[in-house]
CSV table of C-alpha atoms in Angstrom, one decimal:
chain,number,residue,atom,x,y,z
A,261,MET,CA,32.5,70.0,-15.2
A,262,PHE,CA,35.6,71.7,-16.6
A,263,GLN,CA,35.3,75.5,-16.2
A,264,PRO,CA,37.8,77.4,-18.3
A,265,LYS,CA,39.3,80.8,-17.0
A,266,ARG,CA,40.3,83.9,-18.7
A,267,ASP,CA,44.0,84.1,-19.8
A,268,SER,CA,44.5,80.4,-18.9
A,269,THR,CA,46.2,77.7,-20.9
A,270,TRP,CA,42.8,76.8,-22.4
A,271,SER,CA,42.4,80.4,-23.6
A,272,TRP,CA,45.6,80.0,-25.7
A,273,LEU,CA,44.3,76.7,-27.1
A,274,VAL,CA,41.1,78.5,-28.1
A,275,LEU,CA,43.2,81.2,-29.7
A,276,PHE,CA,45.1,78.5,-31.8
A,277,CYS,CA,41.7,77.2,-33.0
A,278,VAL,CA,40.5,80.9,-33.8
A,279,LEU,CA,43.8,81.3,-35.7
A,280,CYS,CA,42.9,78.1,-37.7
A,281,CYS,CA,39.5,79.5,-38.5
A,282,GLN,CA,41.1,82.9,-39.8
A,283,ILE,CA,43.5,80.9,-42.0
A,284,VAL,CA,40.6,79.4,-43.8
A,285,LEU,CA,38.6,82.7,-43.9
A,286,GLY,CA,41.6,84.7,-45.2
A,287,GLY,CA,42.6,82.0,-47.8
A,288,ILE,CA,39.2,82.0,-49.3
A,289,CYS,CA,38.1,85.8,-49.0
A,290,LEU,CA,41.5,87.3,-49.7
A,291,SER,CA,42.3,85.3,-52.6
A,292,GLY,CA,39.6,87.0,-54.5
A,293,GLY,CA,42.2,88.3,-57.1
A,294,LEU,CA,43.1,84.7,-58.0
A,295,PHE,CA,39.4,83.7,-58.3
A,296,PHE,CA,38.9,86.8,-60.6
A,297,VAL,CA,41.5,85.4,-63.0
A,298,ILE,CA,40.0,81.9,-62.8
A,299,PHE,CA,36.3,82.8,-63.2
A,300,THR,CA,37.1,85.2,-66.0
A,301,ASP,CA,38.6,82.5,-68.0
A,302,ALA,CA,35.9,79.8,-67.1
A,303,PHE,CA,32.9,82.1,-67.8
A,304,ASP,CA,32.0,84.7,-70.4
A,305,VAL,CA,31.7,87.7,-68.1
A,306,SER,CA,33.0,91.2,-68.1
A,307,PRO,CA,35.7,92.5,-65.6
A,308,ALA,CA,33.0,94.3,-63.7
A,309,GLU,CA,30.8,91.2,-63.3
A,310,ALA,CA,33.8,89.1,-62.3
A,311,ALA,CA,34.8,91.7,-59.8
A,312,TRP,CA,31.2,91.6,-58.3
A,313,LEU,CA,31.4,87.8,-58.0
A,314,CYS,CA,34.8,87.7,-56.4
A,315,SER,CA,34.0,90.5,-54.0
A,316,PHE,CA,30.9,88.9,-52.9
A,317,PRO,CA,32.5,86.5,-50.3
A,318,ILE,CA,34.2,89.1,-48.4
A,319,THR,CA,31.3,91.4,-48.6
A,320,MET,CA,28.9,88.8,-47.1
A,321,TRP,CA,31.6,88.1,-44.5
A,322,PHE,CA,31.1,91.7,-43.4
A,323,ILE,CA,27.3,91.9,-43.9
A,324,SER,CA,26.5,88.7,-42.0
A,325,SER,CA,28.3,89.8,-38.9
A,326,PRO,CA,25.1,91.2,-37.3
A,327,ILE,CA,23.6,87.8,-37.8
A,328,GLY,CA,26.6,86.3,-36.0
A,329,SER,CA,26.1,88.9,-33.4
A,330,PHE,CA,22.6,87.8,-32.9
A,331,LEU,CA,23.5,84.1,-32.7
A,332,THR,CA,26.3,84.9,-30.3
A,333,ASN,CA,24.1,86.9,-28.0
A,334,GLN,CA,21.3,84.2,-28.1
A,335,TYR,CA,23.1,80.9,-28.2
A,336,GLY,CA,26.9,81.6,-27.5
A,337,PHE,CA,30.0,82.0,-29.6
A,338,ARG,CA,30.5,78.2,-29.8
A,339,LEU,CA,27.3,77.4,-31.8
A,340,CYS,CA,27.7,80.5,-33.7
A,341,SER,CA,31.1,79.4,-35.0
A,342,PHE,CA,29.8,75.8,-35.6
A,343,VAL,CA,26.8,77.0,-37.8
A,344,GLY,CA,29.2,79.4,-39.7
A,345,GLY,CA,31.5,76.5,-40.5
A,346,ILE,CA,28.7,74.3,-41.8
A,347,LEU,CA,27.4,77.1,-44.1
A,348,ALA,CA,30.8,78.0,-45.4
A,349,ALA,CA,31.8,74.4,-46.3
A,350,SER,CA,28.4,73.7,-47.9
A,351,GLY,CA,28.6,76.8,-50.1
A,352,LEU,CA,32.0,75.7,-51.4
A,353,SER,CA,31.1,72.2,-51.9
A,354,VAL,CA,27.9,73.0,-53.8
A,355,SER,CA,29.9,75.3,-56.1
A,356,TYR,CA,31.2,72.1,-57.6
A,357,PHE,CA,27.9,71.8,-59.6
A,358,ALA,CA,27.9,75.4,-60.7
A,359,THR,CA,27.1,75.9,-64.4
A,360,SER,CA,27.0,79.7,-64.6
A,361,ALA,CA,28.2,82.7,-62.8
A,362,THR,CA,24.8,83.3,-61.3
A,363,PHE,CA,25.1,79.9,-59.6
A,364,LEU,CA,28.5,80.9,-58.1
A,365,PHE,CA,27.0,84.2,-56.8
A,366,LEU,CA,24.6,82.1,-54.7
A,367,SER,CA,27.0,79.3,-53.6
A,368,TYR,CA,30.5,80.6,-53.6
A,369,GLY,CA,29.5,84.2,-53.0
A,370,PHE,CA,26.4,84.3,-50.8
A,371,LEU,CA,26.5,81.0,-48.8
A,372,THR,CA,30.2,80.8,-48.3
A,373,GLY,CA,30.6,84.4,-47.4
A,374,LEU,CA,27.6,84.2,-45.0
A,375,GLY,CA,29.1,81.1,-43.2
A,376,LEU,CA,32.6,82.8,-42.9
A,377,GLY,CA,31.1,86.0,-41.5
A,378,ILE,CA,29.0,84.1,-38.9
A,379,ASN,CA,32.0,82.0,-37.9
A,380,TYR,CA,34.2,85.2,-37.7
A,381,ASN,CA,31.9,86.8,-35.2
A,382,GLY,CA,31.8,83.8,-33.0
A,383,CYS,CA,35.7,83.6,-33.1
A,384,MET,CA,36.1,87.3,-32.2
A,385,SER,CA,33.5,86.9,-29.3
A,386,ALA,CA,35.4,83.9,-28.0
A,387,ILE,CA,38.7,85.9,-27.9
A,388,ASN,CA,36.8,88.8,-26.1
A,389,VAL,CA,35.6,86.5,-23.5
A,390,TYR,CA,38.6,84.1,-23.0
A,391,PHE,CA,41.1,87.0,-22.8
A,392,ASP,CA,41.4,90.0,-20.5
A,393,THR,CA,45.1,91.1,-19.9
A,394,TYR,CA,46.2,89.9,-23.3
A,395,LYS,CA,43.1,90.8,-25.3
A,396,THR,CA,44.9,93.1,-27.7
A,397,LEU,CA,47.7,90.7,-28.3
A,398,ALA,CA,45.3,87.8,-28.9
A,399,ALA,CA,43.3,89.8,-31.3
A,400,GLY,CA,46.4,90.6,-33.2
A,401,ILE,CA,47.7,87.1,-33.3
A,402,SER,CA,44.3,85.8,-34.6
A,403,SER,CA,44.1,88.4,-37.3
A,404,VAL,CA,47.5,87.1,-38.6
A,405,GLY,CA,45.5,84.1,-39.7
A,406,HIS,CA,44.1,86.0,-42.5
A,407,ASN,CA,47.4,86.6,-44.1
A,408,LEU,CA,48.7,83.1,-43.3
A,409,GLY,CA,45.6,81.8,-45.3
A,410,LEU,CA,46.5,84.3,-48.2
A,411,ILE,CA,50.0,82.9,-48.2
A,412,ILE,CA,49.1,79.3,-47.9
A,413,PHE,CA,46.0,79.3,-50.1
A,414,ALA,CA,47.6,81.4,-52.9
A,415,ASP,CA,49.7,78.4,-54.1
A,416,ILE,CA,47.1,75.8,-53.1
A,417,ILE,CA,44.3,77.4,-55.2
A,418,VAL,CA,46.7,77.7,-58.3
A,419,SER,CA,47.9,74.2,-57.9
A,420,LEU,CA,44.5,72.8,-57.4
A,421,GLU,CA,43.1,74.5,-60.3
A,422,GLU,CA,45.8,73.2,-62.5
A,423,SER,CA,45.5,69.6,-61.3
A,424,PHE,CA,41.6,69.3,-60.7
A,425,GLY,CA,40.1,72.3,-62.6
A,426,TRP,CA,38.1,75.0,-60.8
A,427,ARG,CA,35.3,72.6,-59.9
A,428,GLY,CA,37.6,70.1,-58.1
A,429,MET,CA,39.5,73.1,-56.4
A,430,LEU,CA,36.2,74.4,-54.9
A,431,LEU,CA,35.1,70.9,-53.7
A,432,ILE,CA,38.5,70.3,-52.0
A,433,LEU,CA,38.3,73.8,-50.4
A,434,GLY,CA,34.9,72.9,-49.1
A,435,GLY,CA,36.2,69.9,-47.4
A,436,ILE,CA,39.1,72.0,-45.8
A,437,ALA,CA,36.4,74.4,-44.6
A,438,PHE,CA,34.6,71.8,-42.6
A,439,ASN,CA,37.4,71.9,-40.1
A,440,LEU,CA,35.9,75.2,-38.9
A,441,CYS,CA,33.3,73.1,-37.1
A,442,ALA,CA,36.0,71.0,-35.4
A,443,CYS,CA,37.7,74.3,-34.1
A,444,ALA,CA,34.4,75.6,-33.0
A,445,LEU,CA,34.0,72.6,-30.5
A,446,VAL,CA,37.0,73.7,-28.6
A,447,MET,CA,35.5,77.1,-27.7
A,448,LEU,CA,33.7,76.0,-24.5
A,449,PRO,CA,31.0,78.4,-23.0
A,450,MET,CA,32.4,80.5,-20.2
A,451,GLU,CA,30.5,83.0,-18.1
A,452,VAL,CA,32.1,86.4,-17.7
A,453,LEU,CA,30.5,89.0,-15.6
A,454,SER,CA,30.4,91.9,-17.8
A,455,GLU,CA,28.6,94.3,-15.4
A,456,THR,CA,29.9,95.3,-12.0
A,457,ASP,CA,26.9,94.6,-10.0
A,458,ASN,CA,26.9,90.9,-11.3
A,459,TYR,CA,29.4,90.3,-8.5
A,460,TYR,CA,26.5,90.7,-6.0
A,461,ARG,CA,23.6,89.0,-7.8
A,462,SER,CA,22.4,85.6,-7.3
A,463,PRO,CA,23.1,82.9,-10.1
A,464,LYS,CA,19.6,83.1,-11.6
A,465,LYS,CA,19.7,86.9,-11.8
A,466,ARG,CA,23.2,86.7,-13.3
A,467,GLU,CA,22.0,84.3,-15.9
A,468,LYS,CA,19.2,86.8,-17.0
A,469,SER,CA,21.5,89.7,-16.9
A,470,VAL,CA,23.7,88.3,-19.7
A,471,ARG,CA,20.7,88.0,-22.1
A,472,LYS,CA,21.0,90.9,-24.4
A,473,LYS,CA,18.8,92.3,-27.1
A,474,SER,CA,18.8,90.6,-30.4
A,475,ILE,CA,20.5,93.6,-32.0
A,476,ASN,CA,21.8,96.3,-30.0
A,477,LEU,CA,21.7,99.6,-32.0
A,478,SER,CA,22.7,101.8,-29.1
A,479,VAL,CA,26.5,101.7,-30.2
A,480,PHE,CA,25.3,104.2,-32.9
A,481,ARG,CA,24.6,106.8,-30.1
A,482,LYS,CA,28.3,107.3,-30.0
A,483,LEU,CA,29.5,109.7,-32.7
A,484,SER,CA,32.9,108.3,-32.7
A,485,PHE,CA,31.5,104.9,-33.6
A,486,VAL,CA,29.7,106.5,-36.5
A,487,PHE,CA,32.9,108.1,-37.8
A,488,LEU,CA,34.7,104.8,-37.4
A,489,CYS,CA,32.0,103.1,-39.6
A,490,ILE,CA,32.2,105.8,-42.4
A,491,SER,CA,36.0,105.3,-42.3
A,492,ASN,CA,35.3,101.6,-42.8
A,493,VAL,CA,33.4,102.4,-46.0
A,494,PHE,CA,36.3,104.3,-47.6
A,495,MET,CA,39.0,102.1,-46.2
A,496,ASN,CA,37.3,98.9,-47.7
A,497,PHE,CA,36.5,100.6,-50.9
A,498,SER,CA,40.2,101.2,-51.3
A,499,GLN,CA,41.2,97.8,-50.2
A,500,GLY,CA,38.6,96.1,-52.4
A,501,ILE,CA,40.3,97.7,-55.4
A,502,TYR,CA,43.8,96.9,-54.4
A,503,ILE,CA,43.5,93.3,-53.3
A,504,LEU,CA,41.2,92.1,-55.9
A,505,HIS,CA,43.0,93.7,-58.9
A,506,LEU,CA,46.7,93.4,-57.6
A,507,PRO,CA,47.3,90.0,-59.4
A,508,SER,CA,45.7,91.3,-62.7
A,509,TYR,CA,47.7,94.5,-62.5
A,510,SER,CA,50.9,92.6,-61.9
A,511,LYS,CA,50.6,91.2,-65.5
A,512,ASP,CA,51.5,94.7,-66.8
A,513,VAL,CA,55.0,94.4,-65.2
A,514,GLY,CA,55.8,90.9,-66.5
A,515,PHE,CA,54.4,88.6,-63.8
A,516,ASN,CA,52.7,85.5,-65.2
A,517,ARG,CA,49.8,83.5,-63.8
A,518,ASN,CA,52.1,81.2,-61.8
A,519,ASP,CA,53.8,84.3,-60.3
A,520,PHE,CA,50.6,85.8,-58.8
A,521,GLY,CA,51.3,83.9,-55.6
A,522,THR,CA,54.5,85.8,-55.3
A,523,VAL,CA,52.9,89.2,-55.2
A,524,LEU,CA,50.3,88.0,-52.7
A,525,MET,CA,52.9,86.3,-50.7
A,526,VAL,CA,55.0,89.5,-50.2
A,527,TYR,CA,51.7,91.3,-49.2
A,528,GLY,CA,50.8,88.5,-46.8
A,529,ILE,CA,54.2,88.1,-45.1
A,530,SER,CA,54.7,91.9,-44.7
A,531,ASN,CA,51.1,92.0,-43.1
A,532,ILE,CA,52.0,89.3,-40.7
A,533,VAL,CA,55.2,91.1,-39.6
A,534,GLY,CA,53.1,94.3,-39.2
A,535,LYS,CA,50.4,92.7,-37.2
A,536,VAL,CA,52.9,91.1,-34.8
A,537,PHE,CA,54.7,94.5,-34.5
A,538,PHE,CA,51.6,96.6,-34.1
A,539,SER,CA,49.9,94.0,-31.7
A,540,PHE,CA,52.9,94.3,-29.3
A,541,LEU,CA,52.9,98.1,-29.8
A,542,GLY,CA,49.3,98.4,-29.1
A,543,HIS,CA,49.7,96.4,-25.9
A,544,HIS,CA,52.0,99.1,-24.5
A,545,PRO,CA,50.0,101.3,-22.1
A,546,GLN,CA,51.6,104.5,-23.3
A,547,VAL,CA,50.7,104.1,-26.9
A,548,ASN,CA,47.5,105.6,-28.4
A,549,VAL,CA,46.3,103.0,-30.7
A,550,THR,CA,43.8,105.2,-32.5
A,551,ILE,CA,46.5,107.6,-33.6
A,552,VAL,CA,48.7,104.7,-34.7
A,553,TYR,CA,45.7,103.3,-36.6
A,554,ALA,CA,45.0,106.6,-38.5
A,555,LEU,CA,48.7,107.2,-39.4
A,556,SER,CA,49.0,103.7,-40.7
A,557,LEU,CA,46.0,104.0,-42.9
A,558,CYS,CA,47.5,107.3,-44.3
A,559,VAL,CA,50.8,105.6,-45.2
A,560,THR,CA,48.7,102.7,-46.8
A,561,GLY,CA,46.9,105.0,-49.1
A,562,ILE,CA,50.1,106.8,-50.2
A,563,SER,CA,51.7,103.5,-51.0
A,564,MET,CA,48.7,102.4,-53.0
A,565,GLY,CA,48.6,105.6,-55.0
A,566,LEU,CA,52.3,105.3,-55.9
A,567,THR,CA,51.8,101.8,-57.4
A,568,PRO,CA,51.2,103.1,-61.1
A,569,VAL,CA,54.0,105.6,-60.6
A,570,PHE,CA,56.6,102.8,-59.9
A,571,LEU,CA,55.2,100.3,-62.2
A,572,THR,CA,58.1,97.9,-62.2
A,573,GLN,CA,58.3,94.3,-60.8
A,574,THR,CA,60.6,95.6,-57.9
A,575,GLY,CA,58.4,98.7,-57.3
A,576,MET,CA,55.2,96.8,-57.2
A,577,LEU,CA,56.6,94.2,-54.8
A,578,VAL,CA,58.1,96.9,-52.4
A,579,LEU,CA,54.8,98.9,-52.5
A,580,ALA,CA,52.8,95.7,-51.8
A,581,GLY,CA,55.1,95.1,-48.9
A,582,PHE,CA,54.4,98.7,-47.6
A,583,VAL,CA,50.6,98.2,-48.0
A,584,GLY,CA,50.7,94.9,-46.3
A,585,PHE,CA,52.7,96.1,-43.4
A,586,PHE,CA,50.7,99.3,-42.6
A,587,PHE,CA,47.3,98.1,-43.6
A,588,CYS,CA,47.5,95.3,-41.0
A,589,VAL,CA,46.3,97.8,-38.2
A,590,THR,CA,42.8,97.0,-39.5
A,591,GLY,CA,43.2,93.6,-38.0
A,592,ALA,CA,45.8,94.1,-35.2
A,593,LEU,CA,44.2,97.3,-33.5
A,594,VAL,CA,40.6,97.8,-34.8
A,595,ASN,CA,39.1,95.5,-32.1
A,596,ALA,CA,40.9,97.5,-29.4
A,597,ILE,CA,39.6,100.7,-30.8
A,598,ILE,CA,36.0,99.4,-30.8
A,599,HIS,CA,36.4,98.3,-27.3
A,600,LYS,CA,37.6,101.7,-26.3
A,601,ILE,CA,34.7,103.4,-28.0
A,602,VAL,CA,31.7,101.2,-27.0
A,603,GLY,CA,33.1,99.3,-23.9
A,604,PHE,CA,33.2,95.6,-22.9
A,605,SER,CA,29.4,95.1,-22.6
A,606,ARG,CA,28.7,96.2,-26.2
A,607,PHE,CA,31.9,94.9,-27.8
A,608,SER,CA,30.2,92.1,-29.8
A,609,ASP,CA,27.6,94.5,-30.9
A,610,GLY,CA,30.3,97.1,-31.9
A,611,VAL,CA,32.1,94.5,-34.0
A,612,GLY,CA,28.9,93.1,-35.7
A,613,MET,CA,27.6,96.6,-36.5
A,614,SER,CA,30.9,98.0,-38.0
A,615,LEU,CA,31.4,95.2,-40.5
A,616,PRO,CA,28.5,95.9,-42.8
A,617,PHE,CA,30.1,99.4,-43.5
A,618,LYS,CA,33.2,97.5,-44.5
A,619,ALA,CA,30.9,95.4,-46.8
A,620,THR,CA,29.6,98.3,-48.4
A,621,GLY,CA,33.0,99.7,-49.3
A,622,ASN,CA,34.2,96.4,-50.5
A,623,LEU,CA,31.0,95.7,-52.6
A,624,ILE,CA,31.6,99.1,-54.5
A,625,GLY,CA,35.3,99.2,-54.8
A,626,GLY,CA,36.1,96.0,-56.8
A,627,PRO,CA,33.5,96.5,-59.4
A,628,MET,CA,34.3,100.2,-59.7
A,629,ALA,CA,37.9,99.2,-60.6
A,630,GLY,CA,36.4,96.8,-63.2
A,631,VAL,CA,34.3,99.6,-64.6
A,632,LEU,CA,37.3,102.0,-64.8
A,633,LEU,CA,39.4,99.2,-66.5
A,634,THR,CA,36.7,98.9,-69.1
A,635,MET,CA,36.5,102.6,-69.7
A,636,THR,CA,40.3,103.4,-69.6
A,637,GLY,CA,41.9,100.1,-70.5
A,638,SER,CA,44.2,100.6,-67.4
A,639,TYR,CA,44.3,100.0,-63.7
A,640,ALA,CA,46.2,103.2,-63.1
A,641,PHE,CA,43.1,105.4,-62.3
A,642,SER,CA,41.7,102.7,-60.0
A,643,PHE,CA,44.8,102.6,-58.0
A,644,TYR,CA,44.9,106.4,-57.8
A,645,LEU,CA,41.4,106.3,-56.5
A,646,ALA,CA,42.3,103.6,-54.0
A,647,GLY,CA,45.0,105.8,-52.5
A,648,VAL,CA,42.9,108.9,-52.2
A,649,THR,CA,40.0,107.1,-50.5
A,650,MET,CA,42.4,105.3,-48.0
A,651,VAL,CA,43.8,108.7,-46.9
A,652,LEU,CA,40.3,110.0,-46.5
A,653,ALA,CA,39.4,107.0,-44.2
A,654,ALA,CA,42.5,108.0,-42.1
A,655,CYS,CA,41.2,111.6,-41.8
A,656,LEU,CA,37.8,110.4,-40.6
A,657,MET,CA,39.6,108.9,-37.5
A,658,VAL,CA,40.4,112.4,-36.2
A,659,HIS,CA,37.0,112.4,-34.1
A,660,PRO,CA,37.5,109.0,-32.5
A,661,ILE,CA,41.1,110.1,-31.5
A,662,VAL,CA,39.8,113.3,-29.9
A,663,HIS,CA,36.8,111.5,-28.3
A,664,ILE,CA,38.8,108.6,-26.8
A,665,LYS,CA,41.5,111.0,-25.5
A,666,GLN,CA,38.8,113.2,-23.8
A,667,ARG,CA,37.1,110.2,-22.3
A,668,GLU,CA,40.2,108.9,-20.7
A,669,LYS,CA,40.7,112.2,-19.1
A,670,ASN,CA,37.2,112.2,-17.9
A,671,HIS,CA,37.9,108.8,-16.4
A,672,GLN,CA,40.9,110.0,-14.6
A,673,ALA,CA,38.9,112.9,-13.2
A,674,LYS,CA,36.2,110.8,-11.7
A,675,ASN,CA,36.4,109.5,-8.2
A,676,ILE,CA,33.3,107.4,-8.0
A,677,TYR,CA,33.6,103.8,-6.8
A,678,LEU,CA,30.9,101.1,-7.0
A,679,VAL,CA,30.9,99.0,-3.9
A,680,SER,CA,27.9,96.8,-4.1
A,681,GLU,CA,24.8,97.8,-5.7
A,682,LYS,CA,25.1,101.1,-3.7
A,683,GLU,CA,27.3,104.0,-4.6
A,684,VAL,CA,29.8,105.4,-2.2
A,685,GLU,CA,31.9,108.5,-3.0
A,686,ILE,CA,35.3,109.1,-1.6
A,687,SER,CA,36.1,112.7,-0.6
A,688,GLU,CA,39.3,114.5,-1.0
A,689,LYS,CA,40.2,113.5,2.5
A,690,GLY,CA,39.9,109.9,1.8
A,691,THR,CA,36.7,109.5,3.8
A,692,PHE,CA,33.6,107.7,2.4
A,693,ILE,CA,30.4,109.5,1.8
A,694,GLY,CA,27.2,107.6,1.7
A,695,THR,CA,24.3,106.2,3.6
A,696,GLN,CA,24.9,104.2,6.9
A,697,LYS,CA,23.4,101.1,5.3
A,698,ALA,CA,25.7,101.4,2.2
A,699,ILE,CA,28.8,101.8,4.6
A,700,ASN,CA,27.8,98.8,6.7
A,701,GLU,CA,27.2,96.7,3.4
A,702,MET,CA,30.8,97.7,2.2
A,703,GLU,CA,32.3,96.7,5.6
A,704,ASN,CA,30.5,93.4,5.6
A,705,GLU,CA,32.1,92.6,2.2
A,706,LYS,CA,35.8,92.6,3.4
A,707,GLN,CA,36.3,89.2,2.0
A,708,LEU,CA,35.7,90.4,-1.6
A,709,LYS,CA,38.8,90.4,-3.6
A,710,ILE,CA,38.6,92.2,-7.0
A,711,ASP,CA,41.4,92.2,-9.6
A,712,SER,CA,43.8,95.1,-9.3
A,713,LYS,CA,43.1,96.2,-12.9
A,714,LEU,CA,40.4,98.8,-13.2
A,715,ILE,CA,37.3,97.4,-14.9
A,716,ASP,CA,35.7,99.9,-17.2
A,717,MET,CA,32.1,99.3,-18.2
A,718,GLU,CA,29.1,101.1,-19.5
A,719,THR,CA,25.5,100.7,-18.6
A,720,ASP,CA,23.2,103.0,-20.5
A,721,ASP,CA,25.9,105.5,-20.9
A,722,ARG,CA,26.6,105.6,-17.3
A,723,ILE,CA,30.2,104.8,-16.3
A,724,TYR,CA,31.2,102.7,-13.3
A,725,GLU,CA,34.8,102.0,-12.2
A,726,VAL,CA,35.6,99.1,-9.8
A,727,ILE,CA,38.5,100.0,-7.6
A,728,PRO,CA,40.8,97.2,-6.2
A,729,ASP,CA,41.5,96.6,-2.5
A,730,ILE,CA,38.0,97.2,-1.2
A,731,GLU,CA,39.1,95.3,1.9
A,732,ASN,CA,41.7,97.9,2.8
A,733,HIS,CA,39.4,100.8,1.9
A,734,SER,CA,36.6,99.5,4.1
A,735,GLU,CA,38.9,99.2,7.1
A,736,GLN,CA,39.6,102.8,6.9
A,737,CYS,CA,35.9,103.8,6.4
A,738,PRO,CA,34.6,105.9,9.2
A,739,ARG,CA,31.0,105.3,10.3
A,740,LEU,CA,28.7,108.2,9.6
A,741,GLN,CA,26.7,109.4,12.6
């Protein structure tokens, strides 16, 4: 039976399929601004109600991630991605029969968003398993799919709505979404030993060791993760305002309905360029990705707040480019930050538990802009609010920055090596300190070869580091009398 390996050719094929899934996800969720205009014309609803409806898919995407985490932990990322594809495609297809905005809340909003969120979690877990050395780069490339989807679907949605009406448009999008299932089939299951002592366990014990709890809430023990989640609330509150109402706000500077795709295209293209840039930047060992992440959010907030000040076609396009370029770090670097905070073994839980906080911000942000529009008759106050909250989200990342930096210093200071299921400490003189049995076990394992890269893992808040070249160390190990 074919057994794929990490960072292999098959891994890059999986990445391509994940990229295709993200194109569909981004094209449907991030085009909420276009659906806002379409549904406002199709139904007699207020701006706030239309904003709720168009915010719901991306909100459900985030909220459903814990469900995706549960499915991934219990049944694997392949089945998780497949089930998500079925639900998303079904939700879009059923929307063809919608007769009211309430119906669309359930089909387009709830069911489609639920499926996309489950599929997303499965895809991200697949990347975490299939990649090691190029994990940050792979995550950045996959997140480019969101913006490719925004660029591609912006024109597709407008064209399909003009040719087939909004019903036909949703039905065709449902057919496209069924391709998520085909992509999921490529993500073959692969066993990765996420705990050091799994190297020494029997296959049966190994299989049991990878069975996790349904929902792992231990990630909230880390204050840095809590700060990251709170930052996500403010970040997506801001982004929910910006991306949902940017097409409508562009009417004030002379853009018509057919030009909405241009504004979103500038945002999407700059976001892709930024993700490629920050993905390579984040892969550099000397770069602190958490600091880059916080500074980028700050620049994003400033650019959003300046949009009403430079309210011209050129000004809106330039600032949309700035927002797209710097906001991309939420896709290019956030998974690397979560990995640094919670570790490998709890990465899937960290991703799943962080996204509902994004959902909270997104669910409030878009409708809030709709309410402010009704009260003031202008989007200016909404975009000012978006800028301030994004800067606040950046400020909340100070604690994770300090925590991760301190943790890295502590790791460098530690000199503890795990050699089998026993602990052997190396003294300053280079000799091994441990029981005779532990030393003998280490010497008997000369044939063991472990990757030269340090593997950092956590087990109940206890840190273990696996050091390369155990064979060479064991030859120098003196027997204790």
